[in-house]
Coordinates of C-alpha atoms in Angstrom, one line a residue:
M1 CA 16.2 -71.6 17.1
D2 CA 18.9 -70.5 19.5
Y3 CA 20.4 -73.5 21.2
R4 CA 23.7 -71.7 21.8
R5 CA 22.5 -69.4 24.6
D6 CA 23.0 -71.9 27.5
T7 CA 25.8 -70.1 29.4
E8 CA 24.5 -69.2 32.8
V9 CA 25.7 -66.4 35.1
P10 CA 26.9 -67.9 38.3
E11 CA 25.0 -66.8 41.4
G12 CA 26.4 -63.7 42.8
D13 CA 28.3 -62.6 39.7
V14 CA 26.0 -59.6 39.3
P15 CA 24.4 -58.8 42.6
A16 CA 20.8 -57.8 42.1
S17 CA 21.1 -54.8 44.5
D18 CA 23.9 -53.3 42.3
T19 CA 22.2 -54.0 38.9
P20 CA 20.5 -51.0 37.3
A21 CA 17.0 -51.7 35.9
N22 CA 18.3 -51.5 32.3
V23 CA 21.2 -54.0 32.8
P24 CA 20.5 -57.5 31.4
A25 CA 20.1 -60.2 34.1
E26 CA 22.1 -62.8 32.0
K27 CA 25.2 -62.8 29.9
F28 CA 24.9 -62.4 26.2
S29 CA 21.3 -61.3 26.4
D30 CA 21.6 -57.7 25.2
P31 CA 23.5 -56.7 22.0
D32 CA 24.8 -53.5 23.5
I33 CA 25.3 -53.9 27.2
T34 CA 26.9 -56.7 29.2
A35 CA 25.4 -58.3 32.3
K36 CA 27.6 -56.1 34.4
G37 CA 26.4 -52.9 32.7
E38 CA 29.4 -52.3 30.5
R39 CA 29.4 -51.4 26.8
R40 CA 29.7 -54.5 24.7
A41 CA 32.6 -54.6 22.2
S42 CA 31.9 -54.7 18.5
V43 CA 34.0 -55.4 15.5
P44 CA 33.8 -53.2 12.4
L45 CA 34.4 -54.7 9.0
A46 CA 38.1 -54.1 8.2
G47 CA 37.9 -55.8 4.8
V48 CA 36.6 -59.2 3.8
Q49 CA 39.6 -61.4 2.7
T50 CA 37.8 -64.7 2.9
L51 CA 34.2 -65.3 1.8
W52 CA 33.0 -68.6 3.2
F53 CA 30.3 -70.8 1.8
N54 CA 28.7 -73.5 3.9
T55 CA 28.0 -76.2 1.4
G56 CA 25.3 -77.8 3.7
T57 CA 25.2 -79.4 7.1
L58 CA 24.9 -83.0 5.8
C59 CA 28.0 -85.0 6.7
N60 CA 29.1 -88.6 6.4
I61 CA 29.9 -88.8 10.1
E62 CA 28.6 -87.3 13.3
C63 CA 31.4 -85.9 15.6
E64 CA 31.1 -85.8 19.3
N65 CA 31.4 -82.0 19.5
C66 CA 30.6 -80.5 16.1
Y67 CA 30.0 -76.8 16.5
I68 CA 27.4 -76.8 13.7
L69 CA 25.8 -80.2 14.5
S70 CA 26.6 -81.7 11.1
S71 CA 25.5 -85.3 10.7
P72 CA 24.1 -87.7 8.1
T73 CA 20.6 -86.4 8.8
N74 CA 21.0 -82.7 9.6
D75 CA 20.0 -80.7 6.6
A76 CA 19.1 -77.5 8.5
L77 CA 21.5 -75.8 6.0
V78 CA 20.9 -77.2 2.6
Y79 CA 23.3 -77.6 -0.4
I80 CA 24.5 -74.3 -1.9
T81 CA 24.4 -74.5 -5.7
T82 CA 26.9 -73.3 -8.3
A83 CA 24.4 -70.7 -9.5
E84 CA 24.0 -69.3 -6.0
L85 CA 27.7 -69.2 -5.5
T86 CA 28.2 -67.4 -8.8
D87 CA 25.7 -64.7 -7.8
F88 CA 27.9 -63.9 -4.8
L89 CA 31.0 -63.9 -6.9
D90 CA 29.3 -61.4 -9.1
Q91 CA 28.4 -59.4 -6.0
I92 CA 32.0 -59.3 -5.0
D93 CA 32.9 -57.8 -8.4
V94 CA 30.3 -55.0 -7.7
R95 CA 31.3 -54.4 -4.1
K96 CA 35.0 -54.2 -5.1
K97 CA 34.1 -51.3 -7.4
V98 CA 31.8 -49.5 -4.9
A99 CA 33.6 -50.2 -1.6
P100 CA 37.0 -51.7 -2.5
Q101 CA 38.4 -51.3 1.0
R102 CA 35.6 -53.5 2.4
W103 CA 35.9 -56.3 -0.1
P104 CA 39.6 -57.1 -0.9
V105 CA 38.6 -60.8 -1.2
E106 CA 41.5 -63.1 -2.0
E107 CA 40.0 -66.5 -1.0
I108 CA 36.8 -68.4 -1.2
G109 CA 36.4 -71.0 1.6
F110 CA 34.1 -74.0 1.7
T111 CA 33.0 -75.6 4.9
G112 CA 30.2 -77.9 5.9
G113 CA 29.0 -80.5 6.9
E114 CA 31.4 -82.3 4.5
P115 CA 31.8 -80.2 1.4
F116 CA 32.2 -83.2 -0.9
M117 CA 28.7 -84.4 0.0
N118 CA 27.5 -81.4 -2.1
P119 CA 27.2 -82.6 -5.7
D120 CA 28.3 -79.1 -6.9
M121 CA 31.5 -79.0 -4.9
I122 CA 33.9 -79.5 -7.8
A123 CA 32.0 -77.0 -10.0
M124 CA 31.9 -74.4 -7.3
A125 CA 35.6 -74.7 -6.7
E126 CA 36.2 -74.4 -10.5
A127 CA 34.0 -71.3 -10.7
S128 CA 35.9 -69.6 -7.8
L129 CA 39.4 -70.6 -9.1
S130 CA 38.5 -69.4 -12.6
R131 CA 37.8 -65.9 -11.2
G132 CA 41.3 -65.8 -9.8
Y133 CA 40.6 -66.6 -6.2
R134 CA 42.4 -69.0 -4.0
V135 CA 40.1 -71.8 -2.8
L136 CA 40.2 -73.5 0.6
I137 CA 38.1 -76.6 1.1
L138 CA 37.6 -78.0 4.7
S139 CA 37.2 -81.8 4.5
N140 CA 37.4 -84.9 6.6
A141 CA 39.1 -86.6 3.5
M142 CA 36.9 -89.7 3.9
Q143 CA 34.6 -91.5 1.5
P144 CA 32.8 -88.5 0.0
M145 CA 36.1 -87.1 -1.2
M146 CA 37.4 -90.5 -2.3
R147 CA 34.6 -91.2 -4.8
P148 CA 36.1 -91.7 -8.3
R149 CA 34.1 -88.8 -9.7
V150 CA 35.3 -86.4 -7.0
Q151 CA 38.9 -87.6 -7.3
K152 CA 38.8 -87.1 -11.1
G153 CA 37.4 -83.5 -10.6
L154 CA 40.1 -82.7 -8.0
L155 CA 42.8 -83.9 -10.2
E156 CA 41.5 -81.7 -13.1
L157 CA 41.5 -78.7 -10.7
L158 CA 45.0 -79.5 -9.6
S159 CA 46.3 -79.7 -13.2
R160 CA 44.7 -76.3 -14.0
F161 CA 45.2 -74.3 -10.9
G162 CA 47.9 -76.0 -8.9
D163 CA 48.5 -74.7 -5.3
K164 CA 45.7 -72.1 -5.7
L165 CA 43.6 -74.9 -4.3
T166 CA 44.2 -76.0 -0.7
L167 CA 42.5 -78.8 1.2
R168 CA 42.5 -78.4 5.0
I169 CA 41.9 -81.9 6.5
S170 CA 40.3 -82.2 9.9
L171 CA 42.5 -84.4 12.1
D172 CA 41.4 -83.9 15.6
H173 CA 44.5 -85.5 17.0
Y174 CA 47.6 -87.1 15.6
S175 CA 46.8 -90.4 17.3
E176 CA 44.2 -92.8 16.0
K177 CA 42.8 -93.3 19.5
L178 CA 42.0 -89.7 20.3
H179 CA 40.9 -88.8 16.8
D180 CA 38.4 -91.7 16.8
T181 CA 37.2 -90.6 20.3
E182 CA 35.8 -87.5 18.6
R183 CA 34.9 -88.8 15.2
G184 CA 34.1 -92.5 15.6
A185 CA 35.9 -95.8 15.4
G186 CA 37.8 -96.3 12.2
S187 CA 37.6 -92.6 11.1
F188 CA 41.3 -91.9 11.5
A189 CA 42.3 -94.8 9.2
K190 CA 39.8 -93.7 6.6
A191 CA 40.9 -90.0 6.8
M192 CA 44.5 -91.0 6.5
E193 CA 43.8 -93.0 3.4
G194 CA 42.4 -89.8 1.9
V195 CA 45.3 -87.7 3.2
R196 CA 47.9 -90.1 1.7
W197 CA 46.1 -90.0 -1.7
L198 CA 46.1 -86.2 -1.7
A199 CA 49.8 -86.0 -0.7
K200 CA 50.8 -88.5 -3.4
Q201 CA 49.0 -86.5 -6.1
G202 CA 50.7 -83.3 -5.0
F203 CA 47.8 -81.2 -3.5
R204 CA 48.5 -78.4 -1.2
L205 CA 47.4 -79.6 2.2
D206 CA 46.7 -78.0 5.6
A207 CA 45.5 -79.7 8.8
A208 CA 43.2 -78.7 11.6
G209 CA 43.2 -80.2 15.1
R210 CA 41.8 -79.6 18.5
T211 CA 43.5 -78.4 21.8
C212 CA 41.3 -80.3 24.2
W213 CA 43.6 -83.2 25.0
G214 CA 45.5 -81.9 28.0
E215 CA 48.8 -81.4 26.2
T216 CA 50.8 -78.3 25.5
E217 CA 50.8 -76.7 22.0
T218 CA 54.4 -77.7 21.6
E219 CA 53.6 -81.3 22.5
A220 CA 50.7 -81.3 20.0
R221 CA 52.7 -79.8 17.2
D222 CA 55.6 -82.2 17.8
G223 CA 53.1 -85.1 17.7
Y224 CA 51.5 -83.9 14.4
Q225 CA 55.0 -83.4 12.9
K226 CA 56.1 -86.9 13.7
M227 CA 52.9 -88.3 12.2
F228 CA 53.1 -86.2 9.1
A229 CA 56.7 -87.2 8.5
A230 CA 55.9 -90.9 9.0
E231 CA 53.1 -90.7 6.5
G232 CA 54.9 -88.5 3.9
V233 CA 52.5 -85.6 4.3
P234 CA 54.0 -82.2 3.4
V235 CA 52.5 -80.2 6.2
D236 CA 54.7 -78.2 8.6
A237 CA 52.9 -78.8 11.9
H238 CA 55.0 -76.0 13.6
D239 CA 53.5 -73.4 11.2
P240 CA 50.2 -72.2 12.8
S241 CA 48.9 -71.2 9.3
R242 CA 49.4 -74.7 8.0
C243 CA 48.4 -76.7 11.1
I244 CA 45.6 -74.9 12.9
L245 CA 44.8 -76.0 16.4
F246 CA 41.3 -74.9 17.4
P247 CA 40.1 -74.2 21.0
E248 CA 37.3 -76.5 22.0
M249 CA 33.7 -75.1 21.8
D250 CA 32.3 -76.1 25.2
E251 CA 28.8 -74.8 25.3
K252 CA 28.6 -74.8 29.1
A253 CA 32.0 -73.3 29.9
E254 CA 31.9 -70.0 31.8
V255 CA 33.4 -67.2 29.7
P256 CA 33.5 -63.4 30.2
E257 CA 31.8 -61.0 28.0
I258 CA 34.0 -58.8 25.8
T259 CA 33.7 -55.0 26.5
T260 CA 35.1 -52.0 24.7
A261 CA 37.7 -51.8 27.4
C262 CA 39.0 -55.3 26.7
W263 CA 40.8 -54.3 23.5
G264 CA 43.3 -52.3 25.5
I265 CA 43.4 -54.6 28.5
L266 CA 44.1 -57.7 26.3
D267 CA 46.2 -55.7 23.8
I268 CA 44.1 -57.1 20.9
D269 CA 43.2 -55.2 17.8
P270 CA 39.6 -55.8 16.7
K271 CA 40.9 -56.0 13.1
D272 CA 42.5 -59.4 14.1
V273 CA 39.2 -60.9 15.1
M274 CA 37.7 -63.3 12.5
C275 CA 34.5 -61.3 11.8
A276 CA 36.6 -58.3 10.8
T277 CA 37.9 -60.1 7.7
S278 CA 35.4 -62.8 6.8
R279 CA 31.7 -63.6 6.2
M280 CA 29.8 -66.8 5.5
V281 CA 27.0 -67.6 3.1
V282 CA 24.4 -70.3 4.0
K283 CA 21.2 -71.6 2.6
R284 CA 18.6 -72.5 5.2
R285 CA 16.2 -75.3 4.6
G286 CA 13.0 -73.8 3.1
A287 CA 14.6 -70.4 2.5
A288 CA 14.1 -68.7 -0.9
K289 CA 17.6 -67.5 -1.1
P290 CA 20.9 -67.7 0.8
A291 CA 21.8 -65.5 3.7
V292 CA 25.1 -63.9 4.8
L293 CA 26.3 -64.5 8.3
A294 CA 28.9 -62.7 10.4
C295 CA 30.7 -65.9 11.4
T296 CA 31.3 -69.5 10.5
L297 CA 30.6 -70.6 14.1
L298 CA 27.1 -69.1 14.5
A299 CA 25.0 -70.5 11.8
Y300 CA 21.8 -70.9 13.8
D301 CA 21.7 -67.6 15.7
D302 CA 19.4 -65.0 14.1
E303 CA 21.3 -62.1 15.6
F304 CA 24.3 -62.9 13.5
E305 CA 22.4 -63.1 10.2
L306 CA 23.2 -59.9 8.3
G307 CA 20.9 -60.1 5.2
S308 CA 20.8 -61.7 1.8
T309 CA 23.5 -59.6 0.1
L310 CA 27.1 -58.6 0.6
K311 CA 26.1 -55.0 0.9
E312 CA 23.9 -55.7 3.9
A313 CA 26.8 -57.7 5.4
E314 CA 29.1 -54.7 5.8
K315 CA 27.7 -53.7 9.3
P316 CA 29.8 -54.0 12.5
I317 CA 29.4 -57.2 14.5
K318 CA 28.5 -57.0 18.2
L319 CA 30.3 -59.7 20.2
N320 CA 27.1 -60.9 21.9
H321 CA 27.9 -64.7 22.1
A322 CA 30.1 -66.9 24.3
H323 CA 31.9 -68.1 21.2
C324 CA 33.0 -64.6 20.4
A325 CA 35.0 -64.6 23.7
K326 CA 36.1 -68.2 24.0
F327 CA 37.0 -68.9 20.4
C328 CA 37.9 -65.6 18.8
V329 CA 39.0 -63.0 21.3
L330 CA 40.4 -65.1 24.1
G331 CA 41.2 -68.3 22.2
G332 CA 42.8 -66.5 19.2
G333 CA 40.9 -68.9 16.9
S334 CA 40.2 -68.2 13.3
C335 CA 38.9 -70.3 10.4
T336 CA 41.4 -68.6 8.1
A337 CA 45.1 -68.8 8.3

């Protein structure tokens, strides 16, 4: 199922009379050649620093523009288990011996859905932390995280591992009105209840927002900083690694394809693109085993599925998707700090 390929080429963008027979008629339709007949850019694996696990697409809320379509009913990606995670932690140990330059993994990241919907979330965090990895959990800080069993588990992790554990909370805007526009009425208040609890307990916190509100980055960061200060939340909103502002994932926005020439034109090093330093593990509904993907954004596109092992996931990634341009190369977005 490839519902992401809905970016159309405007009429006249590639004149039919000037298009060789072997040039694709539409953007992002050929892995090697762009619609204008240029060589498509690819990103070699520089070395995986963060290995992501999608804990499942089930979520307690349904956001207006969720890139992975998480909801209370979407189980297209099912819950990853502790046993499956442990298998990949073992694979990291092997790959570090065989190809250490490709697997200098320092961090295990968990995203969803809402990770705390997964009954194994605390156990998976413990397994990763016990191996010496930093752990990053992306959460909306709402009811799933605030259940007594989960709170107890988080506090035990905090007592054992301290700031090796980070929770990045999704706050789409620093104002209740705009946050709730994206996530539903009352969601800001519930999220802030969780944020205040985490801050009071002494957890290391980051925040993630969006840049779709018609304000400058300075205005946005000033707004977050004012809100964090008022709430007693120890996050420096002016530090881009602690308060990450993501470009919006507009499926119908017109974006250029990234060619090999773009690296020099844009003065961008492909090693700085997210797929140079991260991979994501998912478990598809009905699949016998998890799969490794190139990117956290493209969970449903078969072209970005690399295999079922970390060894298979070492291949270069061809930037054959609109998100590659809008989010990563041109937007400078990354799910890691």
